[in-house]
Coordinates of N, CA and C in Angstrom, one line a residue:
M913 N 32.8 -49.0 3.5 CA 31.3 -48.1 3.2 C 31.6 -47.0 3.7
L914 N 31.1 -45.6 3.0 CA 31.1 -44.3 2.7 C 30.2 -44.0 4.5
G915 N 30.8 -43.1 5.0 CA 30.4 -42.5 6.3 C 28.9 -41.6 6.0
T916 N 28.0 -41.5 6.7 CA 26.9 -40.0 6.4 C 27.5 -38.9 5.7
A917 N 28.3 -38.4 6.4 CA 28.8 -37.4 5.6 C 29.9 -37.5 4.4
D918 N 30.2 -38.5 4.3 CA 31.5 -38.9 2.7 C 30.2 -39.1 1.7
A919 N 28.9 -39.7 2.2 CA 27.5 -39.7 1.2 C 26.8 -39.0 1.0
A920 N 26.8 -37.8 2.2 CA 25.9 -36.5 1.4 C 27.1 -35.9 0.8
E921 N 28.1 -35.4 1.0 CA 28.9 -34.7 0.2 C 29.2 -35.2 -1.3
K922 N 29.4 -36.7 -1.5 CA 29.5 -36.8 -3.1 C 28.1 -37.0 -3.4
K923 N 26.9 -37.2 -2.8 CA 25.4 -36.9 -3.1 C 25.2 -35.4 -3.9
A924 N 25.8 -34.2 -2.9 CA 25.4 -33.1 -3.4 C 26.7 -32.2 -4.5
A925 N 27.6 -33.1 -4.4 CA 28.9 -32.5 -5.3 C 28.3 -32.5 -6.8
P926 N 28.7 -31.6 -7.3 CA 28.2 -31.2 -9.1 C 29.2 -32.3 -10.1
A927 N 28.7 -32.5 -11.0 CA 29.7 -33.3 -12.5 C 30.7 -32.0 -12.7
F928 N 31.6 -32.9 -12.9 CA 32.9 -31.8 -13.3 C 32.5 -31.1 -14.6
F929 N 32.0 -32.0 -15.6 CA 31.7 -31.1 -16.5 C 30.4 -30.2 -16.7
S930 N 30.2 -30.0 -15.6 CA 28.6 -29.3 -15.7 C 28.8 -27.8 -14.8
I931 N 30.3 -27.9 -14.4 CA 30.5 -26.7 -13.6 C 32.2 -26.0 -14.4
D932 N 32.2 -25.0 -14.4 CA 33.2 -24.2 -14.8 C 34.8 -24.3 -14.1
S933 N 35.6 -24.4 -15.1 CA 37.0 -24.6 -14.6 C 37.5 -23.8 -13.9
E934 N 37.4 -22.8 -13.4 CA 37.5 -22.1 -11.9 C 37.1 -23.0 -10.6
T935 N 35.6 -22.8 -11.2 CA 34.9 -23.8 -9.5 C 35.6 -25.0 -9.7
T936 N 36.1 -25.9 -10.7 CA 36.8 -26.9 -10.7 C 38.1 -27.2 -10.0
L937 N 38.7 -26.1 -10.3 CA 40.2 -25.8 -9.7 C 39.9 -25.6 -8.2
R938 N 39.0 -24.8 -8.0 CA 38.9 -24.6 -6.1 C 38.5 -26.2 -5.4
S939 N 37.3 -26.7 -6.2 CA 36.7 -28.1 -5.8 C 37.9 -29.1 -5.6
L940 N 39.2 -29.0 -6.0 CA 39.9 -29.8 -6.4 C 41.3 -29.1 -5.3
K941 N 41.2 -27.8 -4.8 CA 42.2 -27.4 -4.1 C 43.6 -27.3 -5.1
T942 N 43.9 -27.0 -5.9 CA 44.8 -26.5 -7.1 C 44.2 -25.5 -7.9
S943 N 45.4 -24.9 -8.8 CA 45.4 -23.9 -9.4 C 46.0 -24.1 -10.8
A944 N 45.6 -23.1 -11.7 CA 46.2 -23.2 -13.1 C 47.9 -23.1 -13.1
A945 N 48.7 -23.3 -11.8 CA 49.9 -23.5 -11.6 C 50.3 -24.9 -11.3
G946 N 49.1 -25.5 -11.0 CA 49.6 -26.9 -10.8 C 50.0 -26.9 -9.1
L947 N 50.0 -28.2 -8.5 CA 50.3 -28.4 -7.3 C 52.0 -28.5 -6.8
S948 N 52.3 -28.1 -5.8 CA 53.2 -28.0 -5.1 C 53.8 -29.6 -5.1
S949 N 55.1 -29.8 -5.2 CA 55.6 -31.2 -5.1 C 55.6 -31.9 -4.0
K950 N 55.2 -31.2 -2.6 CA 54.7 -31.7 -0.8 C 53.5 -32.0 -1.4
D951 N 52.3 -31.1 -2.1 CA 51.1 -31.7 -2.3 C 50.9 -32.6 -2.8
A952 N 51.8 -32.8 -4.2 CA 51.4 -34.1 -5.0 C 52.0 -35.5 -4.0
E953 N 53.0 -35.2 -3.4 CA 53.6 -36.5 -2.9 C 52.3 -36.8 -1.8
H954 N 51.5 -35.8 -0.7 CA 50.6 -36.2 -0.2 C 49.5 -36.9 -1.0
R955 N 49.1 -36.2 -2.1 CA 47.9 -37.0 -2.6 C 48.0 -38.3 -3.0
L956 N 49.6 -38.6 -3.7 CA 49.5 -39.6 -4.0 C 49.8 -40.9 -3.2
K957 N 50.2 -40.5 -1.9 CA 50.0 -41.3 -0.7 C 48.6 -41.5 -0.3
H958 N 47.4 -40.8 -0.7 CA 46.3 -40.8 -0.3 C 45.4 -41.3 -1.3
Y959 N 45.7 -41.3 -2.1 CA 44.8 -41.7 -3.7 C 45.9 -43.1 -4.2
G960 N 47.1 -43.0 -3.7 CA 47.5 -44.1 -4.7 C 48.3 -43.9 -5.8
P961 N 48.7 -45.3 -6.3 CA 49.4 -44.7 -7.8 C 48.5 -44.7 -8.9
N962 N 48.1 -44.0 -10.1 CA 47.4 -44.2 -11.0 C 47.2 -45.2 -12.1
R963 N 47.1 -46.5 -11.2 CA 46.9 -47.8 -12.2 C 45.7 -48.3 -11.6
P964 N 45.6 -49.5 -12.7 CA 44.2 -50.1 -11.8 C 44.6 -51.0 -10.8
P965 N 43.9 -51.6 -10.2 CA 44.2 -52.2 -9.3 C 44.7 -53.7 -9.5
E966 N 45.4 -54.4 -8.9 CA 45.9 -55.5 -9.5 C 44.9 -56.8 -9.0
P967 N 44.2 -57.8 -10.0 CA 43.5 -58.6 -9.3 C 44.4 -59.7 -8.7
A968 N 43.6 -60.5 -7.9 CA 44.0 -61.3 -7.4 C 44.5 -62.5 -8.0
Q969 N 45.9 -63.0 -8.0 CA 46.1 -64.1 -8.9 C 45.9 -65.5 -8.4
R970 N 45.0 -66.1 -9.3 CA 44.6 -67.3 -9.0 C 45.5 -68.6 -9.8
S971 N 45.7 -70.2 -9.6 CA 46.5 -70.6 -10.2 C 45.2 -71.2 -10.9
A972 N 45.5 -71.3 -12.5 CA 44.6 -72.0 -13.4 C 43.4 -73.1 -13.1
L973 N 44.3 -74.1 -12.0 CA 43.3 -74.8 -11.7 C 42.2 -74.5 -10.6
A974 N 42.9 -73.3 -10.0 CA 41.7 -72.9 -8.9 C 40.6 -71.9 -9.8
R975 N 41.0 -71.6 -10.6 CA 39.8 -71.0 -11.4 C 38.5 -71.7 -12.2
F976 N 39.2 -72.7 -12.6 CA 38.5 -73.8 -13.3 C 37.6 -74.6 -12.3
L977 N 38.1 -74.4 -11.1 CA 37.3 -75.4 -9.9 C 36.3 -74.5 -9.7
S978 N 36.7 -72.9 -9.7 CA 35.6 -72.4 -8.9 C 34.4 -72.2 -9.9
H979 N 34.6 -72.4 -10.9 CA 33.0 -72.6 -12.1 C 32.1 -73.8 -11.6
F980 N 32.9 -74.9 -10.4 CA 31.4 -75.7 -10.4 C 30.8 -75.1 -8.7
H981 N 31.4 -74.0 -8.3 CA 31.1 -73.8 -6.7 C 29.9 -72.7 -7.3
H982 N 28.8 -73.5 -7.5 CA 27.3 -72.7 -8.2 C 26.1 -73.5 -7.7
I983 N 25.1 -72.6 -6.9 CA 23.8 -73.8 -6.7 C 23.3 -74.6 -7.7
L984 N 23.2 -74.4 -8.9 CA 22.8 -75.2 -10.2 C 23.7 -76.2 -10.4
I985 N 24.9 -76.1 -10.3 CA 25.5 -77.1 -10.7 C 25.7 -77.8 -9.8
Y986 N 25.8 -77.5 -8.1 CA 25.4 -78.5 -7.0 C 24.3 -79.7 -7.7
V987 N 23.3 -78.7 -7.9 CA 21.9 -79.9 -8.3 C 22.2 -80.6 -9.3
L988 N 22.8 -79.9 -10.1 CA 23.2 -81.1 -11.3 C 24.1 -82.3 -11.1
I989 N 24.9 -81.7 -10.6 CA 25.9 -82.8 -9.7 C 24.7 -84.2 -9.1
G990 N 24.1 -83.4 -7.8 CA 23.1 -84.2 -7.3 C 22.4 -85.4 -8.1
A991 N 21.7 -84.6 -9.4 CA 21.3 -85.2 -10.5 C 21.9 -86.5 -11.0
A992 N 23.0 -86.2 -11.3 CA 23.9 -87.0 -12.2 C 24.2 -88.1 -11.1
I993 N 24.3 -88.0 -9.7 CA 24.7 -89.3 -8.7 C 23.3 -90.3 -8.8
V994 N 22.1 -89.2 -8.8 CA 20.9 -89.8 -8.6 C 20.5 -90.6 -9.8
T995 N 20.6 -90.4 -11.1 CA 20.5 -91.4 -12.3 C 21.8 -92.4 -12.3
A996 N 22.8 -92.4 -11.8 CA 23.7 -93.0 -11.9 C 23.5 -94.6 -10.6
I997 N 23.3 -94.1 -9.6 CA 22.4 -95.3 -8.6 C 21.4 -95.7 -9.4
L998 N 20.4 -95.0 -10.4 CA 19.3 -95.6 -10.6 C 20.0 -96.4 -12.2
D999 N 21.1 -96.4 -12.1 CA 21.6 -97.4 -13.7 C 21.1 -96.8 -14.7
H1000 N 21.2 -95.2 -14.9 CA 20.7 -94.7 -15.9 C 22.0 -93.8 -16.6
P1001 N 23.0 -95.0 -17.2 CA 24.7 -94.1 -17.6 C 24.4 -93.5 -18.6
I1002 N 23.3 -93.1 -19.1 CA 23.4 -91.8 -20.7 C 22.9 -90.5 -20.0
D1003 N 21.9 -90.6 -19.0 CA 21.5 -89.4 -18.3 C 22.6 -89.0 -17.8
T1004 N 23.3 -89.8 -17.1 CA 24.6 -89.4 -16.2 C 25.6 -88.7 -17.1
A1005 N 26.1 -89.4 -18.2 CA 27.1 -88.7 -19.0 C 26.5 -87.4 -19.4
V1006 N 25.2 -87.0 -19.7 CA 24.7 -86.3 -20.5 C 24.8 -85.4 -19.7
I1007 N 24.4 -85.2 -18.0 CA 24.4 -84.4 -17.0 C 25.8 -83.8 -16.9
L1008 N 26.7 -84.8 -16.7 CA 28.0 -84.6 -16.5 C 29.1 -84.0 -17.8
A1009 N 28.2 -83.9 -18.9 CA 29.0 -83.2 -19.8 C 28.5 -81.7 -19.9
V1010 N 27.0 -81.8 -19.1 CA 26.6 -80.2 -19.5 C 27.7 -79.3 -18.3
V1011 N 27.9 -80.2 -17.0 CA 28.5 -79.5 -15.8 C 30.0 -79.3 -16.0
F1012 N 30.7 -79.9 -17.3 CA 32.2 -79.6 -17.6 C 31.9 -78.9 -18.9
A1013 N 31.3 -78.5 -19.6 CA 30.9 -77.8 -20.7 C 30.8 -76.2 -20.2
N1014 N 30.1 -75.9 -19.0 CA 29.7 -74.9 -18.5 C 31.1 -74.4 -17.7
A1015 N 31.6 -75.4 -16.8 CA 32.9 -75.2 -16.4 C 34.2 -74.7 -17.5
I1016 N 33.9 -75.0 -18.4 CA 35.0 -74.9 -19.8 C 34.6 -73.5 -20.1
I1017 N 33.5 -73.4 -20.8 CA 33.0 -71.8 -21.3 C 33.5 -70.9 -20.2
G1018 N 33.1 -70.9 -19.2 CA 33.1 -70.2 -17.9 C 34.9 -69.8 -17.9
Y1019 N 35.6 -70.8 -17.7 CA 37.0 -70.9 -17.4 C 37.5 -70.3 -18.8
V1020 N 37.3 -70.6 -19.9 CA 37.8 -69.5 -21.4 C 37.6 -68.1 -21.1
Q1021 N 36.0 -67.6 -20.8 CA 35.5 -66.6 -20.8 C 36.3 -65.4 -19.8
E1022 N 36.6 -66.1 -18.2 CA 37.2 -65.3 -17.4 C 38.8 -65.2 -17.8
G1023 N 39.2 -66.3 -18.9 CA 40.6 -66.0 -19.2 C 40.9 -65.0 -20.1
R1024 N 39.7 -64.6 -21.1 CA 39.7 -63.6 -22.0 C 39.7 -62.1 -21.1
A1025 N 38.7 -62.4 -20.4 CA 38.4 -61.1 -19.2 C 39.7 -60.6 -18.8
E1026 N 40.5 -61.2 -18.3 CA 41.7 -61.3 -17.4 C 42.5 -60.3 -18.5
R1027 N 43.0 -61.4 -19.4 CA 43.8 -60.7 -20.6 C 43.0 -59.2 -20.9
A1028 N 41.9 -59.0 -21.1 CA 41.1 -57.6 -21.3 C 41.8 -56.3 -20.7
M1029 N 41.7 -57.2 -19.2 CA 41.9 -56.5 -18.4 C 43.6 -55.6 -18.1
E1030 N 44.7 -57.1 -18.5 CA 46.0 -56.5 -19.1 C 46.1 -55.5 -19.6
S1031 N 45.3 -55.8 -20.6 CA 45.3 -54.7 -22.2 C 44.9 -53.2 -21.4
I1032 N 44.4 -53.0 -20.7 CA 44.0 -51.7 -20.0 C 45.1 -50.8 -19.6
H1033 N 45.8 -51.9 -18.9 CA 47.3 -51.4 -18.2 C 48.4 -50.6 -19.3
Q1034 N 48.2 -51.5 -20.7 CA 48.7 -50.8 -22.0 C 48.3 -49.8 -22.5
M1035 N 46.9 -49.3 -22.1 CA 46.2 -48.0 -22.9 C 46.7 -47.1 -22.0
L1036 N 47.1 -46.7 -20.7 CA 47.5 -46.1 -19.9 C 48.7 -45.1 -20.3
A1037 N 48.9 -44.1 -20.4 CA 49.7 -42.8 -20.7 C 51.1 -43.6 -19.5
P1038 N 52.2 -44.0 -20.5 CA 53.3 -44.3 -19.3 C 54.3 -42.7 -18.8
Q1039 N 54.0 -41.8 -19.6 CA 54.5 -40.5 -19.1 C 53.6 -39.6 -19.5
A1040 N 53.5 -38.5 -18.4 CA 53.0 -37.5 -18.6 C 53.5 -36.0 -18.2
A1041 N 53.3 -35.4 -19.1 CA 53.8 -33.7 -18.9 C 52.7 -32.7 -17.8
V1042 N 53.1 -32.8 -16.8 CA 52.1 -31.5 -15.9 C 53.1 -30.4 -15.2
L1043 N 52.2 -29.6 -14.6 CA 52.9 -28.4 -13.7 C 53.2 -28.8 -12.2
R1044 N 54.2 -28.7 -11.8 CA 53.9 -29.0 -10.6 C 55.4 -27.9 -10.1
D1045 N 55.0 -26.9 -9.2 CA 55.6 -25.8 -8.3 C 55.6 -24.8 -9.2
G1046 N 54.6 -25.0 -10.6 CA 54.6 -24.2 -11.5 C 55.6 -24.0 -12.4
N1047 N 56.2 -25.3 -12.8 CA 57.3 -25.9 -13.8 C 56.9 -27.1 -14.4
R1048 N 56.9 -26.8 -15.5 CA 56.6 -28.3 -16.6 C 57.5 -29.3 -16.2
V1049 N 56.9 -30.7 -16.0 CA 57.6 -31.6 -15.1 C 57.3 -32.8 -16.1
G1050 N 58.1 -34.3 -16.8 CA 57.6 -34.9 -17.3 C 58.1 -36.2 -16.0
I1051 N 56.7 -37.0 -15.7 CA 56.5 -37.7 -14.6 C 56.1 -38.9 -15.4
D1052 N 56.1 -40.3 -14.6 CA 55.7 -41.8 -15.0 C 54.2 -41.2 -14.8
G1053 N 53.2 -41.8 -15.6 CA 51.8 -41.9 -15.6 C 51.1 -42.2 -14.0
E1054 N 51.8 -42.9 -13.8 CA 51.5 -43.5 -12.3 C 51.8 -42.8 -11.2
M1055 N 52.3 -41.5 -11.5 CA 52.2 -40.6 -10.6 C 51.8 -39.2 -10.3
V1056 N 50.6 -39.6 -11.6 CA 49.9 -38.5 -11.6 C 48.2 -38.6 -10.3
V1057 N 48.5 -37.3 -9.8 CA 47.2 -37.3 -9.0 C 46.0 -36.3 -9.0
P1058 N 45.0 -36.6 -8.2 CA 44.1 -35.7 -8.5 C 44.6 -34.3 -8.2
G1059 N 44.1 -33.1 -9.1 CA 44.6 -31.9 -8.9 C 45.8 -31.5 -9.7
D1060 N 46.3 -32.5 -10.5 CA 47.3 -32.3 -11.1 C 47.2 -31.7 -12.3
I1061 N 47.8 -30.5 -12.9 CA 47.5 -29.7 -14.3 C 48.0 -30.7 -15.2
V1062 N 47.5 -31.1 -16.1 CA 48.1 -31.9 -17.2 C 48.2 -31.5 -18.5
L1063 N 49.3 -31.3 -19.2 CA 49.6 -30.7 -20.3 C 49.5 -31.4 -21.7
L1064 N 48.8 -31.3 -22.8 CA 48.4 -32.3 -23.7 C 48.6 -31.7 -25.2
E1065 N 49.6 -32.7 -26.0 CA 50.1 -32.2 -27.5 C 49.8 -33.4 -28.1
P1066 N 49.9 -32.9 -29.4 CA 49.5 -34.2 -30.4 C 50.2 -35.2 -30.1
G1067 N 49.9 -36.4 -30.0 CA 50.3 -37.7 -29.8 C 50.6 -38.3 -28.2
D1068 N 49.8 -37.3 -27.6 CA 50.2 -37.3 -25.7 C 49.0 -38.1 -25.6
K1069 N 49.0 -40.0 -24.9 CA 47.8 -40.2 -24.0 C 47.2 -39.8 -22.9
V1070 N 45.8 -39.4 -23.0 CA 45.7 -38.5 -21.6 C 45.9 -39.8 -20.1
P1071 N 46.4 -39.3 -19.6 CA 46.9 -40.1 -18.3 C 45.8 -40.9 -17.4
A1072 N 44.7 -39.5 -17.6 CA 43.6 -39.7 -16.2 C 42.6 -38.9 -16.7
D1073 N 41.4 -39.4 -16.2 CA 40.2 -38.5 -16.3 C 40.6 -37.0 -16.2
M1074 N 40.0 -35.8 -16.9 CA 40.6 -34.9 -16.7 C 39.1 -33.8 -17.0
R1075 N 39.3 -32.5 -16.5 CA 38.3 -31.6 -16.6 C 39.4 -30.7 -17.6
L1076 N 38.9 -30.2 -18.7 CA 40.0 -29.3 -19.3 C 39.8 -27.8 -19.3
V1077 N 40.7 -27.2 -18.9 CA 40.6 -25.4 -18.2 C 41.3 -24.6 -19.4
A1078 N 41.9 -25.4 -20.4 CA 42.3 -24.3 -21.5 C 42.6 -25.5 -22.8
T1079 N 42.2 -24.9 -23.5 CA 42.4 -25.6 -25.1 C 43.0 -25.1 -26.2
H1080 N 43.7 -25.2 -27.5 CA 43.7 -24.6 -28.5 C 44.0 -25.4 -29.7
G1081 N 42.4 -25.5 -30.3 CA 42.4 -26.6 -31.3 C 42.5 -27.6 -31.4
L1082 N 42.5 -28.1 -29.6 CA 42.5 -29.3 -29.3 C 41.3 -30.8 -29.9
H1083 N 42.2 -31.6 -30.4 CA 41.1 -32.8 -30.8 C 41.4 -34.3 -30.3
I1084 N 40.8 -34.9 -29.4 CA 41.0 -36.3 -29.0 C 40.4 -37.1 -29.8
Q1085 N 41.2 -38.5 -29.6 CA 40.9 -39.4 -30.4 C 40.0 -40.5 -29.1
E1086 N 38.4 -40.5 -29.0 CA 38.1 -41.2 -28.3 C 37.2 -42.5 -28.5
A1087 N 37.3 -42.8 -29.7 CA 37.1 -44.4 -30.1 C 37.2 -45.6 -29.1
I1088 N 37.8 -45.4 -28.5 CA 37.9 -46.6 -27.3 C 36.8 -46.4 -26.2
L1089 N 36.0 -45.9 -26.2 CA 35.3 -45.4 -25.0 C 33.7 -45.1 -26.0
T1090 N 33.9 -44.5 -27.2 CA 32.3 -43.8 -27.6 C 32.1 -45.0 -28.9
G1091 N 33.5 -45.4 -29.7 CA 33.4 -46.2 -30.8 C 33.1 -44.9 -32.2
E1092 N 33.3 -43.5 -31.9 CA 33.8 -42.7 -32.5 C 34.9 -42.6 -33.5
S1093 N 35.1 -42.7 -34.9 CA 36.5 -43.0 -35.4 C 37.1 -41.6 -35.6
V1094 N 36.1 -40.4 -35.6 CA 36.7 -39.5 -36.1 C 37.0 -38.7 -34.5
P1095 N 37.9 -37.9 -34.0 CA 38.8 -37.4 -33.4 C 37.3 -36.2 -32.7
V1096 N 37.2 -36.1 -31.7 CA 36.5 -34.8 -31.0 C 37.4 -33.7 -30.8
E1097 N 36.3 -32.5 -31.2 CA 36.7 -31.3 -30.9 C 36.6 -31.2 -29.4
K1098 N 37.1 -30.5 -28.5 CA 37.3 -30.4 -27.3 C 37.5 -28.6 -26.9
N1099 N 36.5 -28.4 -25.7 CA 36.7 -27.0 -25.5 C 36.7 -26.8 -24.0
T1100 N 36.7 -25.5 -23.3 CA 36.3 -25.6 -21.8 C 35.2 -25.4 -21.3
R1101 N 34.0 -25.4 -22.4 CA 32.5 -24.6 -21.7 C 31.9 -25.9 -20.9
P1102 N 31.3 -25.4 -19.7 CA 30.5 -26.7 -19.2 C 29.0 -26.7 -19.9
I1103 N 28.7 -28.0 -19.6 CA 27.4 -28.5 -20.3 C 26.7 -29.1 -19.2
S1104 N 25.6 -29.6 -19.7 CA 24.4 -30.1 -19.0 C 24.8 -31.2 -18.3
P1105 N 24.3 -31.3 -16.8 CA 24.5 -32.3 -16.2 C 24.1 -33.6 -16.6
D1106 N 22.9 -33.3 -17.2 CA 22.8 -34.8 -17.7 C 23.4 -35.2 -19.3
A1107 N 24.2 -34.8 -19.7 CA 25.4 -34.9 -20.8 C 25.6 -36.3 -20.9
A1108 N 25.8 -37.1 -22.2 CA 25.9 -38.6 -22.4 C 27.6 -38.3 -22.4
L1109 N 28.7 -39.3 -22.1 CA 30.0 -39.7 -22.1 C 29.9 -38.6 -23.3
G1110 N 29.9 -39.1 -24.4 CA 30.2 -38.9 -25.9 C 30.1 -37.2 -26.0
D1111 N 29.3 -36.3 -25.0 CA 28.8 -35.2 -25.4 C 29.5 -34.4 -24.5
Q1112 N 30.3 -35.0 -23.6 CA 31.4 -34.2 -22.4 C 32.8 -33.6 -23.4
S1113 N 32.3 -32.6 -24.0 CA 33.3 -31.5 -24.8 C 34.4 -31.0 -24.0
C1114 N 34.1 -30.9 -22.7 CA 35.2 -30.3 -21.7 C 35.7 -31.1 -20.8
M1115 N 36.0 -32.5 -21.2 CA 36.4 -33.5 -20.5 C 37.4 -34.2 -21.2
A1116 N 38.4 -34.9 -20.7 CA 39.7 -35.6 -21.5 C 39.7 -37.0 -20.4
F1117 N 39.4 -38.1 -21.2 CA 39.6 -39.5 -20.6 C 40.3 -40.2 -20.5
S1118 N 40.8 -40.9 -19.6 CA 41.9 -42.0 -19.5 C 42.2 -42.6 -20.6
G1119 N 43.3 -42.7 -21.0 CA 43.5 -43.8 -22.4 C 43.3 -43.3 -23.7
T1120 N 42.8 -41.7 -23.8 CA 42.3 -41.5 -25.5 C 43.7 -40.9 -25.6
L1121 N 43.6 -40.4 -26.9 CA 44.8 -40.0 -27.7 C 44.5 -38.5 -28.2
A1122 N 45.2 -37.6 -27.8 CA 45.4 -36.5 -28.3 C 46.1 -36.4 -29.9
T1123 N 44.9 -36.0 -30.7 CA 45.4 -35.9 -32.2 C 45.9 -34.3 -32.9
S1124 N 45.9 -33.8 -32.5 CA 46.2 -32.3 -33.0 C 45.7 -31.3 -32.0
G1125 N 46.4 -30.3 -32.0 CA 46.2 -28.7 -31.0 C 46.9 -29.3 -29.5
Q1126 N 46.3 -28.1 -28.6 CA 47.0 -28.4 -27.4 C 46.1 -28.3 -26.3
G1127 N 46.2 -28.6 -25.4 CA 45.0 -28.3 -24.1 C 46.0 -28.7 -22.6
R1128 N 45.1 -28.1 -22.0 CA 45.6 -28.4 -20.6 C 44.4 -28.6 -19.4
G1129 N 44.5 -29.7 -18.9 CA 43.2 -30.2 -18.2 C 43.9 -30.4 -16.4
V1130 N 43.0 -30.3 -15.7 CA 43.1 -30.8 -14.5 C 42.7 -32.3 -14.0
V1131 N 43.5 -32.9 -13.1 CA 42.8 -34.1 -13.1 C 41.3 -34.4 -12.2
V1132 N 40.5 -35.0 -12.4 CA 39.9 -35.1 -11.2 C 39.5 -36.5 -10.6
A1133 N 40.5 -37.4 -11.6 CA 40.2 -39.1 -10.6 C 41.2 -39.9 -11.8
T1134 N 41.7 -40.6 -10.5 CA 42.9 -41.3 -11.0 C 42.6 -43.1 -10.8
A1135 N 43.0 -43.8 -11.4 CA 42.7 -45.2 -11.4 C 43.2 -45.3 -9.7
P1136 N 42.0 -46.2 -9.1 CA 41.1 -46.9 -9.3 C 39.9 -46.0 -9.2
Q1137 N 39.8 -44.7 -9.0 CA 39.0 -44.0 -8.8 C 38.0 -43.5 -10.0
Q1138 N 38.8 -43.5 -11.2 CA 38.1 -42.8 -12.1 C 37.3 -43.9 -12.6
R1139 N 36.2 -43.3 -13.6 CA 35.2 -44.4 -14.1 C 34.8 -43.7 -15.2
S1140 N 34.6 -44.9 -16.1 CA 34.3 -44.7 -17.9 C 33.2 -43.5 -17.9
D1141 N 32.2 -43.7 -16.9 CA 31.1 -42.3 -16.8 C 31.5 -41.2 -16.0
V1142 N 32.2 -40.0 -16.7 CA 32.4 -39.1 -15.3 C 31.6 -38.6 -15.0
S1143 N 30.0 -38.7 -15.5 CA 29.0 -38.1 -14.8 C 28.9 -38.7 -13.7
A1144 N 29.4 -39.5 -13.4 CA 29.0 -40.2 -11.9 C 30.3 -39.5 -10.6
I1145 N 31.3 -38.9 -11.4 CA 32.2 -38.7 -10.7 C 32.2 -37.4 -9.8
C1146 N 32.4 -37.0 -8.4 CA 32.1 -35.9 -7.8 C 33.2 -35.5 -7.4
C1147 N 33.3 -34.3 -6.7 CA 34.7 -33.8 -6.1 C 34.7 -34.6 -5.3
P1148 N 35.9 -35.2 -5.0 CA 36.5 -35.8 -4.1 C 37.3 -35.0 -2.7
R1149 N 37.4 -35.6 -1.9 CA 37.5 -35.1 -0.2 C 39.3 -35.2 0.0
L1150 N 39.7 -34.3 -0.2 CA 41.0 -34.2 -0.2 C 41.3 -34.2 1.4
K1151 N 41.9 -34.5 2.1 CA 42.4 -34.2 3.3 C 43.3 -33.2 3.3
S1152 N 43.5 -32.2 4.5 CA 44.2 -31.5 4.9 C 45.9 -31.6 5.4

């Protein structure tokens, strides 16, 4: 649970898309030249790798049995026992059929959700071009940290949620977030704090694809800190 000071700071901090790029860089304690290798290493230890948290692994049997652990299921099982004692086999069979059907449907849906989570890993950028110690270097996408300056070119996947600080004809495909099939033109101008996700033209979101032009952005959040609605992201508190 956040302490009082952390909660107050998070509440007071502005959304990154509503402030200018220079203020964003200062808030993240970085610069247009990027982080130093030492600072990036420190932040990686603090925030962890840029990948979604691994869900707890459970056996298929455990996942199936978990769908019987519900108060309404207990009531139905109790009703099945009562009808069996009263020698109403049809009622008992119907109730048990409902119980097992519910468990099977829940098990299938949970399996689909787990596969969807696995697909998110495939959406993340395997590589990223960043500025470290003032030089352009290629790193694994998992090594990207808040405050990194990321360089975008056509065909690049955005490795993390970023506030754009420089663009030149940059267009990004955001269909996975907004459903809009046409690539969105990006710029660096701050916009209203109330802007919807699809209107945040100065932001680039993790998993989206640069289709044309060039851009440069500062990472504002990495997984699992990043959120699909970046209007909820506030300046993180970096330890010195």
